[in-house]
mmCIF file of C-alpha atoms in Angstrom:
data_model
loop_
_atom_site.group_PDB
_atom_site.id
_atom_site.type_symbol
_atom_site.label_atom_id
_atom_site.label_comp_id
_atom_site.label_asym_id
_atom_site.label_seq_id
_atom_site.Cartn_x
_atom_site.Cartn_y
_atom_site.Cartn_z
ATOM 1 C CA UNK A 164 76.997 102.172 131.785
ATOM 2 C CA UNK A 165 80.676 103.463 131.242
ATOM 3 C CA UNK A 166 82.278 104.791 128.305
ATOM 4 C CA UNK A 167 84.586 102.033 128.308
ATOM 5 C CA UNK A 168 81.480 99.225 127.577
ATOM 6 C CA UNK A 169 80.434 101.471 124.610
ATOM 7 C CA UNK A 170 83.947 102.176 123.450
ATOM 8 C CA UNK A 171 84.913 99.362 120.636
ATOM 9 C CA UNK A 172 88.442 101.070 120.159
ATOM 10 C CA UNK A 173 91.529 99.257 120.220
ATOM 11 C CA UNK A 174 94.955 99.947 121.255
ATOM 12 C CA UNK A 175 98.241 97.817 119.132
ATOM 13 C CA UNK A 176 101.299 98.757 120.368
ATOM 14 C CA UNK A 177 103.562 98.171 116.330
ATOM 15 C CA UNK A 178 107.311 97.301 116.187
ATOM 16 C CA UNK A 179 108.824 100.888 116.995
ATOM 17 C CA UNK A 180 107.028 100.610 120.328
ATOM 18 C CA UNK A 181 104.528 103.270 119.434
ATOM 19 C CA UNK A 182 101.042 103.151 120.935
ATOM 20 C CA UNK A 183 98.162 103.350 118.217
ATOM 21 C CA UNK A 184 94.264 103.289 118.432
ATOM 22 C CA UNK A 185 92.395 101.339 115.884
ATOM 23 C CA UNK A 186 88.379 101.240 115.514
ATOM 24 C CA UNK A 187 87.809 97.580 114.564
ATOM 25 C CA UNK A 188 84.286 97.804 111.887
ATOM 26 C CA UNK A 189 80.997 96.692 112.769
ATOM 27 C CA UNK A 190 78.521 94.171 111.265
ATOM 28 C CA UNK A 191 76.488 96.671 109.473
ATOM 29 C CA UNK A 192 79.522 98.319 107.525
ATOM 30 C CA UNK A 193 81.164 95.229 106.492
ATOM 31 C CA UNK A 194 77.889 94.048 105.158
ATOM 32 C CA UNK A 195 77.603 96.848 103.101
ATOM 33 C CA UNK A 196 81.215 96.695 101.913
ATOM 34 C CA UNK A 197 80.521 93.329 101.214
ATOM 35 C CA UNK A 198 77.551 93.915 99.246
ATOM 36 C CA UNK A 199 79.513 96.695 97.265
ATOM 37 C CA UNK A 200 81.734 94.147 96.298
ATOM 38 C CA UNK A 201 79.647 91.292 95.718
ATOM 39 C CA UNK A 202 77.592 93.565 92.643
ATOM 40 C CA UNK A 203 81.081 94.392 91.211
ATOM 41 C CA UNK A 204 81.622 90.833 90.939
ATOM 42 C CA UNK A 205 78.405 90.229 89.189
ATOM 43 C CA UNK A 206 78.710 93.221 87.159
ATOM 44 C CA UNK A 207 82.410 91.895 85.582
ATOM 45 C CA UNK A 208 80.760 88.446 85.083
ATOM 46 C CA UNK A 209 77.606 89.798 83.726
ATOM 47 C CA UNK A 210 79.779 91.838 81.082
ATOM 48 C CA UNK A 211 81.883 88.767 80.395
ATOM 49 C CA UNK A 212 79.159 86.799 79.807
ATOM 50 C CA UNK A 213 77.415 88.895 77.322
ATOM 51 C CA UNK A 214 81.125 89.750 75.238
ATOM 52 C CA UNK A 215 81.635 85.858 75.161
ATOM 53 C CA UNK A 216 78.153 84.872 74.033
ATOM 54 C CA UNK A 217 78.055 82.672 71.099
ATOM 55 C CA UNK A 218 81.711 81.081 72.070
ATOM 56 C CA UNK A 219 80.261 77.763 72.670
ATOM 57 C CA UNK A 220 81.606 75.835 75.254
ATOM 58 C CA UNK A 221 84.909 78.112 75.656
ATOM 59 C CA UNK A 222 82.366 80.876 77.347
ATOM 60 C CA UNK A 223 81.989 78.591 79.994
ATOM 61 C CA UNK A 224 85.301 77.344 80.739
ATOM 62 C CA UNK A 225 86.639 80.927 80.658
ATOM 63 C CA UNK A 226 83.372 81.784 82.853
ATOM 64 C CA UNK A 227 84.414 79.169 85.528
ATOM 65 C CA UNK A 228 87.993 80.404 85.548
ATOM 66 C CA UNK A 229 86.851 84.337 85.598
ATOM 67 C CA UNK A 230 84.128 83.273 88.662
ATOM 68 C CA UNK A 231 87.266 81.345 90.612
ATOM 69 C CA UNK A 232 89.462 84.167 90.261
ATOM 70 C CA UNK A 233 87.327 86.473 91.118
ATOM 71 C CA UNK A 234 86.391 84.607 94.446
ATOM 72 C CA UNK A 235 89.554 84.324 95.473
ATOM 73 C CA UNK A 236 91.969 86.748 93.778
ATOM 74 C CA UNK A 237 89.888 89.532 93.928
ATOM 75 C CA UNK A 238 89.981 90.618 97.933
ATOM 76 C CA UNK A 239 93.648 89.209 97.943
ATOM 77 C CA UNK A 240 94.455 91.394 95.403
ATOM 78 C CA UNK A 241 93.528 94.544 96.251
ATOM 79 C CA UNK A 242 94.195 94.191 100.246
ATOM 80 C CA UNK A 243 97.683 94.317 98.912
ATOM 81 C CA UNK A 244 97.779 96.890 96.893
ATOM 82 C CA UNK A 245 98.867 100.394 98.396
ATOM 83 C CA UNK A 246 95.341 100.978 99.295
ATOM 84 C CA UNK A 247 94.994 97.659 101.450
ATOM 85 C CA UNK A 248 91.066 97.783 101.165
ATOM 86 C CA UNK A 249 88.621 96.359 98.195
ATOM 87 C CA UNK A 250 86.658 98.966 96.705
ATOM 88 C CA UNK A 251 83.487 97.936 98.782
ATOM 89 C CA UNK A 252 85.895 98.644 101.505
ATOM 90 C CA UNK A 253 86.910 101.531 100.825
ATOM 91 C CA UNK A 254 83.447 102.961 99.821
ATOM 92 C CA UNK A 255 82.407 102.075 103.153
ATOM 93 C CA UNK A 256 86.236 103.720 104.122
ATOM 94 C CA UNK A 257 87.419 100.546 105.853
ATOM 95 C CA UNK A 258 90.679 98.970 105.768
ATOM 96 C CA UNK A 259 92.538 95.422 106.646
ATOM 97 C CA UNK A 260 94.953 95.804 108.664
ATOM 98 C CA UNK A 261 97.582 93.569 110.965
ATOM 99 C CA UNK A 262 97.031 93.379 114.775
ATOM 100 C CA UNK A 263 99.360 96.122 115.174
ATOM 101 C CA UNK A 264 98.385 98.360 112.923
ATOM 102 C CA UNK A 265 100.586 97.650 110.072
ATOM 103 C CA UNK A 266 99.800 97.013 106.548
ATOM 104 C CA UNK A 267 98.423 93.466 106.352
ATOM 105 C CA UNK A 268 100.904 90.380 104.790
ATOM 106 C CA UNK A 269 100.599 88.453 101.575
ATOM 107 C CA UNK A 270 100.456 85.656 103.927
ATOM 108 C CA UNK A 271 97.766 86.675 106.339
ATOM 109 C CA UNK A 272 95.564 88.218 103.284
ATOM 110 C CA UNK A 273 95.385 84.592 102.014
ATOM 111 C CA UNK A 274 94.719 82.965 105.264
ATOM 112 C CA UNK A 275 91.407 85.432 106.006
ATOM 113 C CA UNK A 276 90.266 84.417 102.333
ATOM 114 C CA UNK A 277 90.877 81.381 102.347
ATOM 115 C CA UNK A 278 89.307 80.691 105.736
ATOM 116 C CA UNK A 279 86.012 82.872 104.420
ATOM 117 C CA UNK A 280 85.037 79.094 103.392
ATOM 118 C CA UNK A 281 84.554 78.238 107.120
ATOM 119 C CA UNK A 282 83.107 81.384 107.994
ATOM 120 C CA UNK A 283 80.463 80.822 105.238
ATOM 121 C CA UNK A 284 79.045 77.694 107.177
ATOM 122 C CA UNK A 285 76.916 76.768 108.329
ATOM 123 C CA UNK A 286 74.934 78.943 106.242
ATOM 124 C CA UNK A 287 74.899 82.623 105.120
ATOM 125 C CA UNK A 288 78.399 83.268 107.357
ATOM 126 C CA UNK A 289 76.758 81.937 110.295
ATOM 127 C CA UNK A 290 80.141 81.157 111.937
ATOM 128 C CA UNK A 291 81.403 84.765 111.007
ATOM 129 C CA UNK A 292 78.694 86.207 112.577
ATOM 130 C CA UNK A 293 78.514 84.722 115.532
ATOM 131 C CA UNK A 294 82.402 85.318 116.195
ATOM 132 C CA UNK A 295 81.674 88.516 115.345
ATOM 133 C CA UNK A 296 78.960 89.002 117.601
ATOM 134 C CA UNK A 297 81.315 87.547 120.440
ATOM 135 C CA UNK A 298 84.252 89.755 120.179
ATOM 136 C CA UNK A 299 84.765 93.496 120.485
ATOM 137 C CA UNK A 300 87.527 93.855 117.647
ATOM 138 C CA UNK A 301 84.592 92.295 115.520
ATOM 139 C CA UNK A 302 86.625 89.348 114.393
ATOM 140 C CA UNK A 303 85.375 86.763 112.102
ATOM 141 C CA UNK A 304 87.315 83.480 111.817
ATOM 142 C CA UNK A 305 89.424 84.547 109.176
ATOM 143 C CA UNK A 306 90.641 87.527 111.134
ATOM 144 C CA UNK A 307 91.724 85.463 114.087
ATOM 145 C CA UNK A 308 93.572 82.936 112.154
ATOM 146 C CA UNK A 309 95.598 85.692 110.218
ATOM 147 C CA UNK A 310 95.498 88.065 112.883
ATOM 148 C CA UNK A 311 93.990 90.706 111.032
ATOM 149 C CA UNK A 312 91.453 93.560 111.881
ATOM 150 C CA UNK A 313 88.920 95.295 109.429
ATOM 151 C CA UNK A 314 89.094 98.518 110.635
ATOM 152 C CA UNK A 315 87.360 102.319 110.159
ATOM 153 C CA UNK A 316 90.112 104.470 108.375
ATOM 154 C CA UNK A 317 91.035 107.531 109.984
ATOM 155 C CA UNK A 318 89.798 110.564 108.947
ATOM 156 C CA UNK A 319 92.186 113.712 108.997
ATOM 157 C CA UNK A 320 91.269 116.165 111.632
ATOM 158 C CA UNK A 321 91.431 119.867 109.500
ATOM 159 C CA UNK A 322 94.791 121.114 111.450
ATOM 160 C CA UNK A 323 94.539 125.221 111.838
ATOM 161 C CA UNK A 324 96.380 127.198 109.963
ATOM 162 C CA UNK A 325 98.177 130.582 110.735
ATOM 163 C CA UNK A 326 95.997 132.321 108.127
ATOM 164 C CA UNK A 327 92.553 131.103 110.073
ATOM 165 C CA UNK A 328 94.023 132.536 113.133
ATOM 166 C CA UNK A 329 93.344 135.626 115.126
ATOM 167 C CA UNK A 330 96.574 136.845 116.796
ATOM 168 C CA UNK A 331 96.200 137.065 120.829
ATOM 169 C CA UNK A 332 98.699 138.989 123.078
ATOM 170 C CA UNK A 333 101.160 136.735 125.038
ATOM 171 C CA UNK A 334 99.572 136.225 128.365
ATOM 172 C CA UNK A 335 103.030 137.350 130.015
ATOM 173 C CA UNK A 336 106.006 138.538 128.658
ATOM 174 C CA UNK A 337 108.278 136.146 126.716
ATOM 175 C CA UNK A 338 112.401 136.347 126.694
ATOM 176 C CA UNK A 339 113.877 136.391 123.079
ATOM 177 C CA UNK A 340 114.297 132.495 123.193
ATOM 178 C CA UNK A 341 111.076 131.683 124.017
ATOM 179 C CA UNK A 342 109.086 133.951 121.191
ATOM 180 C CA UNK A 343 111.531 131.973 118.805
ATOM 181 C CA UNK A 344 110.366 128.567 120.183
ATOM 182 C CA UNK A 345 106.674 129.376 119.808
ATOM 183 C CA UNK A 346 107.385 131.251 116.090
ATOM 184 C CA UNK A 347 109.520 128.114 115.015
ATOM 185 C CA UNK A 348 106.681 125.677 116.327
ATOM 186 C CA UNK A 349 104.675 127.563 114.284
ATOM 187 C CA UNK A 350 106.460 127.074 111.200
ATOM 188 C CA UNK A 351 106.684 123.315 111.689
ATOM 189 C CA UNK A 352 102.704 123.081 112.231
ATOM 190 C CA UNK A 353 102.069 121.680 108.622
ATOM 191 C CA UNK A 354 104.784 119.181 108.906
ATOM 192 C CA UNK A 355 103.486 117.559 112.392
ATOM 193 C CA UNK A 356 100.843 114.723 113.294
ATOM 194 C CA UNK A 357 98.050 116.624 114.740
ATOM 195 C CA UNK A 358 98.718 114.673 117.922
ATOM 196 C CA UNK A 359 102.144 115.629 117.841
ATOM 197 C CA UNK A 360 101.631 119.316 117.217
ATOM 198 C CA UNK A 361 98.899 119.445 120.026
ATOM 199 C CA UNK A 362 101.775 117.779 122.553
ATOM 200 C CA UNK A 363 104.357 120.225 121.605
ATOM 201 C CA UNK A 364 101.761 122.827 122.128
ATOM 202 C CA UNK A 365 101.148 122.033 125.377
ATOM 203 C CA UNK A 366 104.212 122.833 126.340
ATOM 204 C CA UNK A 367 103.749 126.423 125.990
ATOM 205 C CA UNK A 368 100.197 126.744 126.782
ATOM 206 C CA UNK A 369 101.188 129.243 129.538
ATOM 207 C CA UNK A 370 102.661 131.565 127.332
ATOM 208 C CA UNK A 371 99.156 131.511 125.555
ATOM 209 C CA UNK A 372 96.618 131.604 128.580
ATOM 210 C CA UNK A 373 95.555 127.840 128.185
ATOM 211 C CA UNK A 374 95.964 126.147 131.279
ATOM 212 C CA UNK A 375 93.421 124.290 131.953
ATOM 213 C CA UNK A 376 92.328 123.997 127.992
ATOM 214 C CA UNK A 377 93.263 120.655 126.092
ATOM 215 C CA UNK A 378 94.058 119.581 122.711
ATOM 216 C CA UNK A 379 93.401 121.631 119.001
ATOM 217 C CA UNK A 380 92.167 124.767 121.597
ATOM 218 C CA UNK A 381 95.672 124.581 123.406
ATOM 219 C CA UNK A 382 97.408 124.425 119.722
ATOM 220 C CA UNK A 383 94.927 127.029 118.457
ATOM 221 C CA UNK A 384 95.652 129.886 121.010
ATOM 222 C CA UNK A 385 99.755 129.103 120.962
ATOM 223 C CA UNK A 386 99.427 129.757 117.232
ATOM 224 C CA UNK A 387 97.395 132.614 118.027
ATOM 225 C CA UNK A 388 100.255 133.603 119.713
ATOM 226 C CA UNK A 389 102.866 133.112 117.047
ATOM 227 C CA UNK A 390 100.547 135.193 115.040
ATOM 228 C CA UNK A 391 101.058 138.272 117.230
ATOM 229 C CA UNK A 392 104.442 137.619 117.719
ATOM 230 C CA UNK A 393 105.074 137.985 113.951
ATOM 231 C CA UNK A 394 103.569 140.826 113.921
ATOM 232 C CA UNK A 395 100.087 140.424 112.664
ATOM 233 C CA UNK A 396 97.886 142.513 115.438
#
């Protein structure tokens, strides 16, 4: 079986015309999340509950209103805030996101919760699963209608640094112009993507003896490089 069958990646192409991958998450994960945040729910109703006991009839109308706004409100609410996840969500560190990538919409967050009512039938989110089940971005109905994903957050790849470094002799001699390109590349490192620092690297991995490498070891040795060039043998 190829790697492509197994691979549930994505690619969304956003507004700018940049190419991005996105991991669209599983059953098991969103179950969890969803679990997460289905005991924080019962935990601020069970408090409620027990602070409004003895109100009479008002602890039940406030009870009603507190159990409505929680079902609804509550994922809206924090899939717009700056974290764009609910805290099951991001225990589990997931994320809703647009189709493209982009933070999701007032507009689409209340579409996917307000279609989690059709999802839930016919029993037990027997529709979500089974569109689920069906797709390889792991959409439920929701999702499709607001064209949303639920997706794995990335996790930031440790970048070297120039003090974790051993310096390695240029594998050739360099002119003046091209020891300052490699020094000043290495002085941006911090400020660069990790994809974008390993694609500028590439660019000189002559100078460092890694043709044929790929990737952080390409950006690793060039540094290595700058190392030695600044005088740290």
């Amino acid at each position: 079986m190829s790697n492509a069958v197994l691979d549930t990646a994505v690619c969304a192409e956003t507004p700018e015309g940049i190419m991005i991958e996105l991991r669209p998450a599983g059953i098991v994960a969103r179950f969890y999340a969803f679990v997460i945040d289905w005991l924080i729910r019962i935990g601020i109703i069970t408090a409620a509950e027990l602070a409004l006991a003895g109100a009479g009839t008002m602890q039940y109308a406030f009870l009603f209103i507190l159990v409505f706004l929680l079902e609804w409100l509550y994922p809206v609410a924090f899939e717009l805030s700056r974290w764009g996840t609910t805290p099951g969500k991001h225990a589990m560190g997931l994320k809703v996101v647009m189709d493209n990538g982009l933070p999701i919409t007032p507009a689409a967050s209340v579409t996917r919760n307000l279609l989690r009512f059709a999802d839930f039938l016919p029993f037990m989110y027997g529709f979500a699963l089974a569109s689920m089940l069906m797709r390889k971005d792991f959409k439920r109905l929701g999702d499709i209608a607001a064209a949303t994903l639920v997706v794995h957050r990335p996790v930031p790849t440790p970048r070297p640094t120039l003090h974790d470094i051993e310096p390695i002799a240029p594998a050739r001699p360099l002119a003046p112009q091209d020891q300052a390109a490699v020094i000043a590349l290495a002085a941006r490192a911090s400020r660069l993507t990790p994809e974008r620092l390993d694609e500028l690297a590439a660019l000189a991995a002559p100078v460092a003896g890694a043709e044929g490498l790929s990737g952080p070891e390409v950006t690793r040795r060039v540094l290595a490089v700058a190392q030695w060039l600044l005088g740290k043998r």
